[in-house]
PDB file of C-alpha atoms in Angstrom:
ATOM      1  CA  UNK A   1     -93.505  -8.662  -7.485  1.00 73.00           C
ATOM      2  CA  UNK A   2     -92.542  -9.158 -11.321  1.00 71.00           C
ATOM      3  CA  UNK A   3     -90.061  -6.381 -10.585  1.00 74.00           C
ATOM      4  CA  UNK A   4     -87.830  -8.056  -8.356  1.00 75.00           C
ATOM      5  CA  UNK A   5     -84.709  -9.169  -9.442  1.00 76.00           C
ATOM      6  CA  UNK A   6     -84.726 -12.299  -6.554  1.00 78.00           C
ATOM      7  CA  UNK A   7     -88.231 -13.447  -7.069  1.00 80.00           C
ATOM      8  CA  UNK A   8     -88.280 -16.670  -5.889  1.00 81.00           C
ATOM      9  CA  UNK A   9     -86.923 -15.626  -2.323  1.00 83.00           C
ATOM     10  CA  UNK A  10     -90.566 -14.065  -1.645  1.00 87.00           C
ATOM     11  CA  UNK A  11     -92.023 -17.603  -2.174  1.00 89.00           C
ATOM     12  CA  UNK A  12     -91.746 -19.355   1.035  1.00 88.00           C
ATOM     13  CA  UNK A  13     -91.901 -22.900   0.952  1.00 86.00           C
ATOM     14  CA  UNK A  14     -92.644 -25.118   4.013  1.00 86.00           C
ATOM     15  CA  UNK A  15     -89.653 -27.504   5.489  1.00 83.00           C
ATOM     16  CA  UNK A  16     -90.191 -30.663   6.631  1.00 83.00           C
ATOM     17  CA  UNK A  17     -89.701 -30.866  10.669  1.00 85.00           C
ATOM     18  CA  UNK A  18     -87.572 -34.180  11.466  1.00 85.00           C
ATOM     19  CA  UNK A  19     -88.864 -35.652  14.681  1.00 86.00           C
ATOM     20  CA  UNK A  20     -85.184 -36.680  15.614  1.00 84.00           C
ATOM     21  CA  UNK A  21     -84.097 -33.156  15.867  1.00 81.00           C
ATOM     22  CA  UNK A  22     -87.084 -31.582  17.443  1.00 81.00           C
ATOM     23  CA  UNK A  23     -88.578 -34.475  19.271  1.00 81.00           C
ATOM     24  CA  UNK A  24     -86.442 -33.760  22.921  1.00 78.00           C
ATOM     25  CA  UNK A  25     -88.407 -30.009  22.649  1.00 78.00           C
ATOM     26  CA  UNK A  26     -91.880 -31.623  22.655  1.00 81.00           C
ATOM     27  CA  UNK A  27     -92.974 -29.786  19.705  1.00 82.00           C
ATOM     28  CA  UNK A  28     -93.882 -33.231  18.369  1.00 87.00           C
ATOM     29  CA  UNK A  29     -96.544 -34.012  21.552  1.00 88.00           C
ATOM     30  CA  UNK A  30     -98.055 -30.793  21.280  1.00 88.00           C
ATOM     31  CA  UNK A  31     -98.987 -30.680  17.308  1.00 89.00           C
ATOM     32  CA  UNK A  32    -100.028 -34.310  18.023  1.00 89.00           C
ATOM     33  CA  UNK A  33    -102.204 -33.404  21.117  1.00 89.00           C
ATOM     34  CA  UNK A  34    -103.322 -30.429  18.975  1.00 89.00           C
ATOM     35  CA  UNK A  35    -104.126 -32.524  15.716  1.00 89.00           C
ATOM     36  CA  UNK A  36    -101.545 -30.420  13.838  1.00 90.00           C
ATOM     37  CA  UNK A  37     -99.081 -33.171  12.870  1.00 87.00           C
ATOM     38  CA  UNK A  38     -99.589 -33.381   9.129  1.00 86.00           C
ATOM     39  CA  UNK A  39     -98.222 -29.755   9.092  1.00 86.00           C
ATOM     40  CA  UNK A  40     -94.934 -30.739   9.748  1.00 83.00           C
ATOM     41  CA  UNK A  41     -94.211 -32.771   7.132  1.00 80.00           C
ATOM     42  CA  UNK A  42     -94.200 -31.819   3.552  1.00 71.00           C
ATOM     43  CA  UNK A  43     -97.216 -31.858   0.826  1.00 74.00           C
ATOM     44  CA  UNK A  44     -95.507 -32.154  -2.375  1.00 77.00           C
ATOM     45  CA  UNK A  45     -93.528 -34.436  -3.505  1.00 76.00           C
ATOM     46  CA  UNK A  46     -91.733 -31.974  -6.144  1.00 76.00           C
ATOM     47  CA  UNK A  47     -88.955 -30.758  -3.896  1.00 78.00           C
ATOM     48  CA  UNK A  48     -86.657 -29.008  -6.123  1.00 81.00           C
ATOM     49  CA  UNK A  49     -89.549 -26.629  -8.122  1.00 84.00           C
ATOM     50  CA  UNK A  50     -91.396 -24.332  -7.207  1.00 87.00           C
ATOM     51  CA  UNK A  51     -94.385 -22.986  -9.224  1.00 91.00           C
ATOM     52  CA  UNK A  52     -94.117 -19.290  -8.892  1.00 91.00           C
ATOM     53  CA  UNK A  53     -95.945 -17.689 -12.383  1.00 91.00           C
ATOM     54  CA  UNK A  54     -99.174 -20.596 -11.288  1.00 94.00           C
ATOM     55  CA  UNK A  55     -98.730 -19.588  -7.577  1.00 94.00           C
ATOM     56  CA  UNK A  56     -99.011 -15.579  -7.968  1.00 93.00           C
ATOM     57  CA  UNK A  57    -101.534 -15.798  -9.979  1.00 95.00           C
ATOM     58  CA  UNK A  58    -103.928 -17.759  -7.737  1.00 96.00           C
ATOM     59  CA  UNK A  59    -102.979 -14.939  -5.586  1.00 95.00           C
ATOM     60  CA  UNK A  60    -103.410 -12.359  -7.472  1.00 93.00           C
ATOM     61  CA  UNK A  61    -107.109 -13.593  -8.127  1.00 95.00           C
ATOM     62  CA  UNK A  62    -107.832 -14.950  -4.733  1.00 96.00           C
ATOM     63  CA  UNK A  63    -111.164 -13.764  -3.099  1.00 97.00           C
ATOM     64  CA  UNK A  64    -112.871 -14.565   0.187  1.00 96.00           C
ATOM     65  CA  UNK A  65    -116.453 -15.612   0.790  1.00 96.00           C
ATOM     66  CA  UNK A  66    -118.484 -13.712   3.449  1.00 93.00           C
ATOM     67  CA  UNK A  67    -118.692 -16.519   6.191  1.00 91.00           C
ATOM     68  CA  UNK A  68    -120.149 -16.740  10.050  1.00 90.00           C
ATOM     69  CA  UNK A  69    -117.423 -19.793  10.878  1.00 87.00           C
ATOM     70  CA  UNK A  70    -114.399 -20.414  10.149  1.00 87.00           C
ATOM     71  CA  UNK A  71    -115.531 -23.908   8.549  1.00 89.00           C
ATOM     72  CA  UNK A  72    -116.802 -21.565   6.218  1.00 93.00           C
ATOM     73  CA  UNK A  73    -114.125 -19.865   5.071  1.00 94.00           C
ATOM     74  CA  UNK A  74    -113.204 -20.624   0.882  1.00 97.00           C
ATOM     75  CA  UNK A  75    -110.643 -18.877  -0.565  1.00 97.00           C
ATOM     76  CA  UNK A  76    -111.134 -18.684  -4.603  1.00 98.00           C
ATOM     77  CA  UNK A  77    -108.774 -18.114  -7.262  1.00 97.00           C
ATOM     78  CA  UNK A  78    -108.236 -18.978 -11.010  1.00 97.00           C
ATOM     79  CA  UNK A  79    -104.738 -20.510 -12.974  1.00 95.00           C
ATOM     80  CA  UNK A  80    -104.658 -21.298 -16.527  1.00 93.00           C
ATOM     81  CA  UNK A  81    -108.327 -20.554 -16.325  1.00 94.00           C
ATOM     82  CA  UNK A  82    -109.512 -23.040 -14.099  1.00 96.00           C
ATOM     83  CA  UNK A  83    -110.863 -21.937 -10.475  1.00 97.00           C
ATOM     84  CA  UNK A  84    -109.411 -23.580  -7.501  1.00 97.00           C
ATOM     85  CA  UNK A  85    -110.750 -23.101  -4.547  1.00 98.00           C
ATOM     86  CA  UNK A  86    -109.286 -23.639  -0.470  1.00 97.00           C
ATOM     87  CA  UNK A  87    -111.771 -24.421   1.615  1.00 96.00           C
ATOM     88  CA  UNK A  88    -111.233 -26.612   4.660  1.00 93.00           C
ATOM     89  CA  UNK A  89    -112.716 -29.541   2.640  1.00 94.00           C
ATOM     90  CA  UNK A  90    -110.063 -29.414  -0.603  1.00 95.00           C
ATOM     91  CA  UNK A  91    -107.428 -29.068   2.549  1.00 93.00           C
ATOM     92  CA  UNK A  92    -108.449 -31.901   4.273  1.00 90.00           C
ATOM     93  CA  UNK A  93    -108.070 -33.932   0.858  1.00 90.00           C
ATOM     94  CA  UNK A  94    -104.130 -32.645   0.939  1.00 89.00           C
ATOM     95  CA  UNK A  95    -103.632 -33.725   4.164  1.00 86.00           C
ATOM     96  CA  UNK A  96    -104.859 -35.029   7.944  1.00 85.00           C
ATOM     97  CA  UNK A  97    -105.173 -31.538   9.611  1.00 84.00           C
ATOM     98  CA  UNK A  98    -107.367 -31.337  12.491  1.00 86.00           C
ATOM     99  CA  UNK A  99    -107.527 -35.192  12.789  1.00 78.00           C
ATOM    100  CA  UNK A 100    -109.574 -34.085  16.388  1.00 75.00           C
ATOM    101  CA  UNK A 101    -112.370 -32.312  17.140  1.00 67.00           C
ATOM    102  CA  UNK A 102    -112.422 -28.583  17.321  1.00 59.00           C
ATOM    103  CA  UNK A 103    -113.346 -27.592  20.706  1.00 58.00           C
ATOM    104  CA  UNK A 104    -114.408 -23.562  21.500  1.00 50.00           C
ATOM    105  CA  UNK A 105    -111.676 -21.654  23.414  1.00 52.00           C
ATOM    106  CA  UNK A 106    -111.187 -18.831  24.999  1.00 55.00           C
ATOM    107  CA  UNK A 107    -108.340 -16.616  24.334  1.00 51.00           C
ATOM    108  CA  UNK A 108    -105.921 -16.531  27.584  1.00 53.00           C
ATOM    109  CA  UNK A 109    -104.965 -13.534  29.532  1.00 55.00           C
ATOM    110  CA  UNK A 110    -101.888 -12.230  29.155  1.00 50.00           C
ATOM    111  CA  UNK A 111    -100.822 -12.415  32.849  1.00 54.00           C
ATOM    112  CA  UNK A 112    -101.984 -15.659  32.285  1.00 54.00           C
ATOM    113  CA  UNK A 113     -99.309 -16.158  29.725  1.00 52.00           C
ATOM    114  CA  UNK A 114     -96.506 -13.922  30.979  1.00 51.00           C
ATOM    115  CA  UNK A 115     -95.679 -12.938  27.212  1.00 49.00           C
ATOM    116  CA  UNK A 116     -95.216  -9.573  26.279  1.00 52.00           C
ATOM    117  CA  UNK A 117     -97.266  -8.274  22.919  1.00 51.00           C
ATOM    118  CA  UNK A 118     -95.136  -5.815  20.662  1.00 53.00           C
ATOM    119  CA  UNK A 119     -95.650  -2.139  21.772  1.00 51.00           C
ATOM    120  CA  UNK A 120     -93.183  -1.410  19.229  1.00 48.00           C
ATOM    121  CA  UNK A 121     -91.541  -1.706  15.660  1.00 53.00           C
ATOM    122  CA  UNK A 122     -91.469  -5.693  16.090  1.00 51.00           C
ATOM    123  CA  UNK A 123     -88.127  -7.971  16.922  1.00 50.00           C
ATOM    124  CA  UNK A 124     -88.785 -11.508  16.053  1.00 55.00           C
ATOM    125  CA  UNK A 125     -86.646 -12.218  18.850  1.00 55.00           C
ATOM    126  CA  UNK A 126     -88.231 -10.578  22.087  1.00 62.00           C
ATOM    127  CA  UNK A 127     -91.658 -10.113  21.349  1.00 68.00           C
ATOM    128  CA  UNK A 128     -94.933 -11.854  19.838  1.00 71.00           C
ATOM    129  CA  UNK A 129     -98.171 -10.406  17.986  1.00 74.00           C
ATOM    130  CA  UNK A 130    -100.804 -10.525  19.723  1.00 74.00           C
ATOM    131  CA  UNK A 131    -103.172 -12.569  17.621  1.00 73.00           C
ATOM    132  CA  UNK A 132    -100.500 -15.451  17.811  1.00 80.00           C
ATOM    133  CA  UNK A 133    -100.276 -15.141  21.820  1.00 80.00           C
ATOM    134  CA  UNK A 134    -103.246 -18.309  21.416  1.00 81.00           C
ATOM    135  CA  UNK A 135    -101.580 -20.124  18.950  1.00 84.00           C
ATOM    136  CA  UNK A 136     -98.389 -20.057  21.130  1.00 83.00           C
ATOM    137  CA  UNK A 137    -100.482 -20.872  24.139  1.00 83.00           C
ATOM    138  CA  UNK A 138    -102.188 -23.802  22.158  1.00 85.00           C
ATOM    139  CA  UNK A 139     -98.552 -25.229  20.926  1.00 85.00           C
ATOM    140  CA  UNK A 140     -97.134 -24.923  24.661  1.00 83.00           C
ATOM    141  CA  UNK A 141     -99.667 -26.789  26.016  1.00 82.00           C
ATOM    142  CA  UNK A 142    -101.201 -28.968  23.658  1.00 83.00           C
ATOM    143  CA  UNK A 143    -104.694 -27.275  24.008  1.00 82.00           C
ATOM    144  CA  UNK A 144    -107.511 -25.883  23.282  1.00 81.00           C
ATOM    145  CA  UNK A 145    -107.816 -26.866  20.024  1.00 83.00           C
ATOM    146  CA  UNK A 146    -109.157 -25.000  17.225  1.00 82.00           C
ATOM    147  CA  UNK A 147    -108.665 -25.667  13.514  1.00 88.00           C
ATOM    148  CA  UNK A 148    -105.133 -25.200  11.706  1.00 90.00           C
ATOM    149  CA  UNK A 149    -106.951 -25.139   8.956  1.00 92.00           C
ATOM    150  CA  UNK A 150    -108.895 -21.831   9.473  1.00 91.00           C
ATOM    151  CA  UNK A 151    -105.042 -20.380  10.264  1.00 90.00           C
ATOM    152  CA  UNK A 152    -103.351 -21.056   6.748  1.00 93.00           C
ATOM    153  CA  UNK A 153    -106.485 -19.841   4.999  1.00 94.00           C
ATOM    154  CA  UNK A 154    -106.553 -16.386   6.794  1.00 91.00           C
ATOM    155  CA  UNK A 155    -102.714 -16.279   6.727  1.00 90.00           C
ATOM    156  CA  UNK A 156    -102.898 -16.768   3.367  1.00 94.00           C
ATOM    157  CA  UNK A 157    -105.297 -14.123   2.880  1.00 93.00           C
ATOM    158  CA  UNK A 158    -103.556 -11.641   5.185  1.00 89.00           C
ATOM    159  CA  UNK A 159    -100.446 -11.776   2.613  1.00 89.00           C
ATOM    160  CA  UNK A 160    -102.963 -11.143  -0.001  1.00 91.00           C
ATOM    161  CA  UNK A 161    -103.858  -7.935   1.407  1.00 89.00           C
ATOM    162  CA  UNK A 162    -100.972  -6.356   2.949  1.00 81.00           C
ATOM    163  CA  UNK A 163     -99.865  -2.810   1.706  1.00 73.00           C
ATOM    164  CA  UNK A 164     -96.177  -3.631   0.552  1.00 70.00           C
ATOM    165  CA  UNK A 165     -95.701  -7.297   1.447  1.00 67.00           C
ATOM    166  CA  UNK A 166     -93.864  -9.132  -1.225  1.00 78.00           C
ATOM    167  CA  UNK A 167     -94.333 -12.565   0.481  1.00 87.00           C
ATOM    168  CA  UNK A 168     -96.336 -15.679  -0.233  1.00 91.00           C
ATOM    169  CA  UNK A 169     -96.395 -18.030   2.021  1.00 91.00           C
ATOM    170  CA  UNK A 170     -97.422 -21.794   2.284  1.00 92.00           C
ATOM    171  CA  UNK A 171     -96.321 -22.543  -1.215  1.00 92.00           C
ATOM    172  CA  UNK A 172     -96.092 -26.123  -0.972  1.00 90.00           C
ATOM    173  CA  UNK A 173     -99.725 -26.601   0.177  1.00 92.00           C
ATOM    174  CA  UNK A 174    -100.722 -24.215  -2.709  1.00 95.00           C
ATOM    175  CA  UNK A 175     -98.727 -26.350  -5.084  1.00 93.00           C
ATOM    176  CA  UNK A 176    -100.521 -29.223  -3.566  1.00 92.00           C
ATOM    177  CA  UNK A 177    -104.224 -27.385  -4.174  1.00 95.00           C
ATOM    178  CA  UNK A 178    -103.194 -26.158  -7.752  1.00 95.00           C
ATOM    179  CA  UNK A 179    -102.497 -30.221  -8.743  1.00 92.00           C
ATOM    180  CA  UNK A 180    -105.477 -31.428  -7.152  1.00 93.00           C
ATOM    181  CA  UNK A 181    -107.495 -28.918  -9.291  1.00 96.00           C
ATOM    182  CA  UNK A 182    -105.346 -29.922 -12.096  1.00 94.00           C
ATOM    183  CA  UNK A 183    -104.715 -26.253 -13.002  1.00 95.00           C
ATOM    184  CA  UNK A 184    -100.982 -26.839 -13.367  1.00 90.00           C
ATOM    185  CA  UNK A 185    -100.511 -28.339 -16.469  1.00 83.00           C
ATOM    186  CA  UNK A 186     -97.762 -30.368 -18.177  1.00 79.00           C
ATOM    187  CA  UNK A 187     -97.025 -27.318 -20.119  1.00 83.00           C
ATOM    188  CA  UNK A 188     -96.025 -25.515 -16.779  1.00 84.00           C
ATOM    189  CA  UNK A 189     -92.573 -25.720 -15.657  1.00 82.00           C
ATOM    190  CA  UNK A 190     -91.467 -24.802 -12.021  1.00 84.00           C
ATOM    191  CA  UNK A 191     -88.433 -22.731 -11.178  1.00 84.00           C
ATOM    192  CA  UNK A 192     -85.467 -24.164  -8.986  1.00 82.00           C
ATOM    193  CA  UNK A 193     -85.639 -23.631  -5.414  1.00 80.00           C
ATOM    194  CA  UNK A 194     -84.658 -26.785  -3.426  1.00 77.00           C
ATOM    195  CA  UNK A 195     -86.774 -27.605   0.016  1.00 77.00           C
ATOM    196  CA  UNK A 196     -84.532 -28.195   2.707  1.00 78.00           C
ATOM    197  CA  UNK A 197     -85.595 -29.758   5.932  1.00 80.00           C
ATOM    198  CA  UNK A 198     -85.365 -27.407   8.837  1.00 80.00           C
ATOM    199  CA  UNK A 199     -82.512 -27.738  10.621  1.00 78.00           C
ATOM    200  CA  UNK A 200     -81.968 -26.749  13.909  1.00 73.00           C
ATOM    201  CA  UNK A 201     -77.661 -26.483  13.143  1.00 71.00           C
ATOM    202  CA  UNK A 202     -78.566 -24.173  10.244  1.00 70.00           C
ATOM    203  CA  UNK A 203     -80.855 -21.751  11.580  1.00 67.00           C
ATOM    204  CA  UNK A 204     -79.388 -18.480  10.173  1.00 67.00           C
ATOM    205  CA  UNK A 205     -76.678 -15.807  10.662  1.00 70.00           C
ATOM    206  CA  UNK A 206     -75.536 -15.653  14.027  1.00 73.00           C
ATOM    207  CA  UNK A 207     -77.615 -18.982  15.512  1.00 77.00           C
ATOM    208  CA  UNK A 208     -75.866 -21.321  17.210  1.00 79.00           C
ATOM    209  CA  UNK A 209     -77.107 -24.571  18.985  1.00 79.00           C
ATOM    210  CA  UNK A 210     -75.186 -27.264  21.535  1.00 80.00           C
ATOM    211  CA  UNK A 211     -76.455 -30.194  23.107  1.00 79.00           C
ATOM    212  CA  UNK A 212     -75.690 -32.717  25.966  1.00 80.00           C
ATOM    213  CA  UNK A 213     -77.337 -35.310  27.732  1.00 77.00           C
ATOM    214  CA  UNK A 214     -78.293 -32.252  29.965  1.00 79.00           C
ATOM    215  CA  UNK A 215     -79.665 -29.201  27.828  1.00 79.00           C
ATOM    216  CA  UNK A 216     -80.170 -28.255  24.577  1.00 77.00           C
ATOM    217  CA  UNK A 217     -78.691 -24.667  24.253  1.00 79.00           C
ATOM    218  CA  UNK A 218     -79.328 -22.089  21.232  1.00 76.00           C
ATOM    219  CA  UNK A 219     -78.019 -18.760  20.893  1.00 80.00           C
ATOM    220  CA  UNK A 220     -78.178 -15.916  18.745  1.00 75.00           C
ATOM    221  CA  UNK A 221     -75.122 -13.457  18.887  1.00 71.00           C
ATOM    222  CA  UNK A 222     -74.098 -14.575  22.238  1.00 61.00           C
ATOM    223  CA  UNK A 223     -77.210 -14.163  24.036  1.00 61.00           C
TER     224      UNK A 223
END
Protein backbone atom coordinates (compact mmCIF):
# COMPACT_ATOMS: atom_id res chain seq x y z
CA UNK A 1 0.00 0.00 0.00
CA UNK A 2 3.01 2.50 0.75
CA UNK A 3 3.76 1.98 -2.93
CA UNK A 4 0.94 3.59 -4.42
CA UNK A 5 1.24 6.75 -5.86
CA UNK A 6 -2.85 7.61 -5.02
CA UNK A 7 -2.93 6.32 -1.52
CA UNK A 8 -5.60 7.91 -0.07
CA UNK A 9 -8.14 6.65 -2.82
CA UNK A 10 -7.85 3.03 -1.10
CA UNK A 11 -9.19 4.62 2.16
CA UNK A 12 -12.84 4.63 1.90
CA UNK A 13 -14.59 6.88 4.02
CA UNK A 14 -18.35 6.60 4.86
CA UNK A 15 -20.90 9.47 3.42
CA UNK A 16 -23.49 10.72 5.23
CA UNK A 17 -27.07 9.52 3.69
CA UNK A 18 -29.50 12.72 3.64
CA UNK A 19 -32.99 11.55 4.44
CA UNK A 20 -34.39 14.19 1.89
CA UNK A 21 -32.82 12.49 -0.99
CA UNK A 22 -33.29 8.91 -0.07
CA UNK A 23 -36.32 9.10 2.11
CA UNK A 24 -39.12 8.51 -1.08
CA UNK A 25 -36.92 4.92 -1.57
CA UNK A 26 -37.69 3.75 2.00
CA UNK A 27 -34.19 3.05 2.75
CA UNK A 28 -34.80 5.26 5.78
CA UNK A 29 -37.88 2.77 7.26
CA UNK A 30 -35.95 -0.19 6.71
CA UNK A 31 -32.47 0.76 8.62
CA UNK A 32 -34.94 2.17 11.22
CA UNK A 33 -37.08 -1.07 11.41
CA UNK A 34 -33.69 -2.85 11.29
CA UNK A 35 -31.96 -0.67 14.10
CA UNK A 36 -29.32 0.37 11.54
CA UNK A 37 -29.95 4.13 11.48
CA UNK A 38 -26.84 5.47 13.17
CA UNK A 39 -24.97 3.99 10.12
CA UNK A 40 -26.11 6.47 7.93
CA UNK A 41 -24.93 9.32 9.33
CA UNK A 42 -21.37 10.17 9.93
CA UNK A 43 -18.99 9.37 13.13
CA UNK A 44 -16.44 11.96 12.99
CA UNK A 45 -16.68 15.17 13.10
CA UNK A 46 -13.19 15.79 11.18
CA UNK A 47 -14.55 15.86 7.66
CA UNK A 48 -11.78 17.09 5.63
CA UNK A 49 -8.79 14.51 7.16
CA UNK A 50 -8.35 11.46 7.01
CA UNK A 51 -5.87 9.49 9.20
CA UNK A 52 -4.26 7.11 6.83
CA UNK A 53 -0.40 6.32 8.45
CA UNK A 54 -2.77 5.71 12.20
CA UNK A 55 -5.44 3.82 10.12
CA UNK A 56 -3.04 1.19 8.23
CA UNK A 57 -1.38 0.53 10.93
CA UNK A 58 -4.26 -0.63 13.15
CA UNK A 59 -4.67 -2.74 10.17
CA UNK A 60 -1.71 -3.93 9.66
CA UNK A 61 -1.71 -5.22 13.40
CA UNK A 62 -5.31 -6.18 13.64
CA UNK A 63 -6.03 -9.75 15.02
CA UNK A 64 -9.22 -11.66 15.74
CA UNK A 65 -10.21 -13.51 18.89
CA UNK A 66 -11.47 -17.13 18.55
CA UNK A 67 -15.26 -16.55 19.40
CA UNK A 68 -18.65 -18.91 19.43
CA UNK A 69 -20.98 -15.51 18.77
CA UNK A 70 -20.74 -12.88 17.02
CA UNK A 71 -21.15 -10.67 20.34
CA UNK A 72 -17.92 -12.06 20.75
CA UNK A 73 -16.11 -10.99 18.11
CA UNK A 74 -12.93 -8.20 19.15
CA UNK A 75 -10.84 -7.12 16.67
CA UNK A 76 -7.27 -5.91 18.21
CA UNK A 77 -4.75 -3.69 16.92
CA UNK A 78 -1.99 -1.26 18.17
CA UNK A 79 -1.17 2.78 16.96
CA UNK A 80 1.47 4.79 18.46
CA UNK A 81 1.75 1.87 20.80
CA UNK A 82 -1.41 1.83 22.39
CA UNK A 83 -3.92 -1.23 21.67
CA UNK A 84 -7.35 -0.44 20.53
CA UNK A 85 -9.60 -2.81 20.36
CA UNK A 86 -13.40 -3.18 18.24
CA UNK A 87 -15.54 -5.11 19.93
CA UNK A 88 -19.29 -4.57 19.77
CA UNK A 89 -19.04 -2.79 23.18
CA UNK A 90 -16.25 0.14 22.09
CA UNK A 91 -18.83 0.32 18.88
CA UNK A 92 -21.74 0.81 20.70
CA UNK A 93 -19.87 3.77 22.61
CA UNK A 94 -19.36 5.42 18.84
CA UNK A 95 -22.69 5.13 18.04
CA UNK A 96 -26.57 3.65 18.52
CA UNK A 97 -26.19 0.50 16.29
CA UNK A 98 -28.52 -2.21 16.95
CA UNK A 99 -30.75 0.08 19.12
CA UNK A 100 -33.23 -3.41 18.94
CA UNK A 101 -32.90 -6.66 19.87
CA UNK A 102 -31.13 -9.20 17.78
CA UNK A 103 -33.51 -11.82 16.87
CA UNK A 104 -32.09 -15.45 15.19
CA UNK A 105 -32.80 -15.72 11.42
CA UNK A 106 -32.72 -17.90 8.97
CA UNK A 107 -31.06 -17.25 5.77
CA UNK A 108 -33.85 -17.08 2.83
CA UNK A 109 -34.00 -19.22 -0.19
CA UNK A 110 -33.07 -17.95 -3.16
CA UNK A 111 -36.35 -18.65 -5.04
CA UNK A 112 -37.51 -17.05 -2.17
CA UNK A 113 -35.63 -13.97 -3.13
CA UNK A 114 -35.61 -14.14 -6.93
CA UNK A 115 -31.89 -12.72 -6.92
CA UNK A 116 -29.37 -14.24 -8.85
CA UNK A 117 -25.78 -15.03 -6.94
CA UNK A 118 -22.62 -14.36 -9.23
CA UNK A 119 -21.67 -17.53 -11.23
CA UNK A 120 -19.16 -15.40 -12.73
CA UNK A 121 -16.29 -12.70 -12.70
CA UNK A 122 -18.71 -10.23 -10.67
CA UNK A 123 -20.67 -6.95 -12.23
CA UNK A 124 -21.73 -4.71 -9.49
CA UNK A 125 -24.54 -4.01 -11.62
CA UNK A 126 -26.44 -7.41 -12.34
CA UNK A 127 -25.49 -9.61 -9.73
CA UNK A 128 -25.03 -9.95 -5.77
CA UNK A 129 -22.63 -12.21 -3.50
CA UNK A 130 -24.13 -14.53 -1.96
CA UNK A 131 -23.33 -13.85 1.67
CA UNK A 132 -25.03 -10.34 1.16
CA UNK A 133 -28.31 -12.03 -0.46
CA UNK A 134 -29.54 -11.70 3.71
CA UNK A 135 -28.39 -8.45 4.22
CA UNK A 136 -30.29 -7.34 1.05
CA UNK A 137 -33.25 -9.37 2.16
CA UNK A 138 -33.02 -7.74 5.72
CA UNK A 139 -32.78 -3.99 4.11
CA UNK A 140 -35.85 -4.80 1.67
CA UNK A 141 -37.92 -5.75 4.23
CA UNK A 142 -36.99 -4.36 7.36
CA UNK A 143 -36.35 -7.84 9.00
CA UNK A 144 -34.95 -10.25 10.62
CA UNK A 145 -32.66 -8.48 12.43
CA UNK A 146 -29.27 -9.41 13.30
CA UNK A 147 -26.45 -7.15 14.47
CA UNK A 148 -24.73 -4.46 12.07
CA UNK A 149 -22.30 -4.55 14.30
CA UNK A 150 -21.00 -8.16 13.79
CA UNK A 151 -21.01 -6.96 9.77
CA UNK A 152 -18.38 -4.01 9.96
CA UNK A 153 -16.19 -6.09 12.25
CA UNK A 154 -15.95 -9.12 9.81
CA UNK A 155 -15.92 -6.71 6.82
CA UNK A 156 -13.28 -5.14 8.30
CA UNK A 157 -11.46 -8.20 8.82
CA UNK A 158 -12.19 -9.64 5.38
CA UNK A 159 -10.12 -6.52 3.87
CA UNK A 160 -7.50 -7.48 6.28
CA UNK A 161 -7.04 -10.71 4.74
CA UNK A 162 -7.60 -10.53 1.16
CA UNK A 163 -4.73 -11.62 -1.27
CA UNK A 164 -4.24 -8.26 -3.29
CA UNK A 165 -6.91 -5.93 -1.90
CA UNK A 166 -5.60 -2.47 -1.44
CA UNK A 167 -8.82 -1.23 0.29
CA UNK A 168 -9.77 -0.19 3.79
CA UNK A 169 -12.91 0.39 4.43
CA UNK A 170 -15.05 2.08 7.23
CA UNK A 171 -12.46 4.70 7.90
CA UNK A 172 -14.52 7.08 9.64
CA UNK A 173 -15.68 4.60 12.34
CA UNK A 174 -11.96 3.58 12.69
CA UNK A 175 -11.06 7.22 13.09
CA UNK A 176 -13.80 7.33 15.59
CA UNK A 177 -12.26 4.01 17.61
CA UNK A 178 -8.59 5.32 17.26
CA UNK A 179 -9.84 8.82 19.30
CA UNK A 180 -11.77 7.05 21.76
CA UNK A 181 -8.60 5.00 22.59
CA UNK A 182 -6.76 8.17 22.38
CA UNK A 183 -4.10 6.55 20.15
CA UNK A 184 -4.17 9.47 17.72
CA UNK A 185 -2.29 12.01 19.17
CA UNK A 186 -1.93 15.79 18.73
CA UNK A 187 1.29 15.06 17.08
CA UNK A 188 -0.66 13.16 14.25
CA UNK A 189 -1.80 15.05 11.36
CA UNK A 190 -4.47 13.68 8.85
CA UNK A 191 -4.18 13.92 5.10
CA UNK A 192 -6.86 15.86 2.92
CA UNK A 193 -9.64 13.95 1.63
CA UNK A 194 -12.99 15.83 2.00
CA UNK A 195 -16.32 13.61 2.99
CA UNK A 196 -18.97 14.33 0.75
CA UNK A 197 -22.52 13.36 1.42
CA UNK A 198 -23.81 10.79 -0.99
CA UNK A 199 -25.56 12.10 -3.56
CA UNK A 200 -27.88 10.47 -5.57
CA UNK A 201 -27.18 13.36 -8.78
CA UNK A 202 -23.48 12.45 -8.46
CA UNK A 203 -23.33 8.87 -8.47
CA UNK A 204 -20.47 8.24 -10.97
CA UNK A 205 -19.57 8.04 -14.69
CA UNK A 206 -22.40 7.30 -16.72
CA UNK A 207 -25.34 7.53 -13.74
CA UNK A 208 -28.04 9.49 -14.32
CA UNK A 209 -31.21 10.09 -12.12
CA UNK A 210 -34.82 12.04 -12.90
CA UNK A 211 -37.65 12.50 -10.80
CA UNK A 212 -41.41 13.47 -10.88
CA UNK A 213 -44.23 13.39 -8.73
CA UNK A 214 -44.55 9.87 -10.41
CA UNK A 215 -41.12 7.87 -10.37
CA UNK A 216 -37.84 8.26 -9.49
CA UNK A 217 -35.74 6.99 -12.52
CA UNK A 218 -31.81 6.13 -12.50
CA UNK A 219 -29.83 4.94 -15.26
CA UNK A 220 -26.52 3.86 -16.04
CA UNK A 221 -25.44 4.15 -19.80
CA UNK A 222 -28.91 4.17 -21.02
CA UNK A 223 -30.17 1.18 -19.43
Amino acid sequence: MNRLKAKAVVFICEREVREVEFGSFNVFAQFRALGWEAVLNCYDKDIKNVFMDEIQEWMATLKCNKYDRPSQMKLTGEVNGIKVEMSFDTQRKLAKYDDLPARDYTIPSLDDLLIKPESHPRCDKQEVRYPEIPVLYSLLHGSPRFPIRYLIMNHIWICRNKVGRSVIRYCRIITRLLKQFKAITSEDRGAPKRHKPFDIRRKGVGWTYDESERYHKLKSKGQ
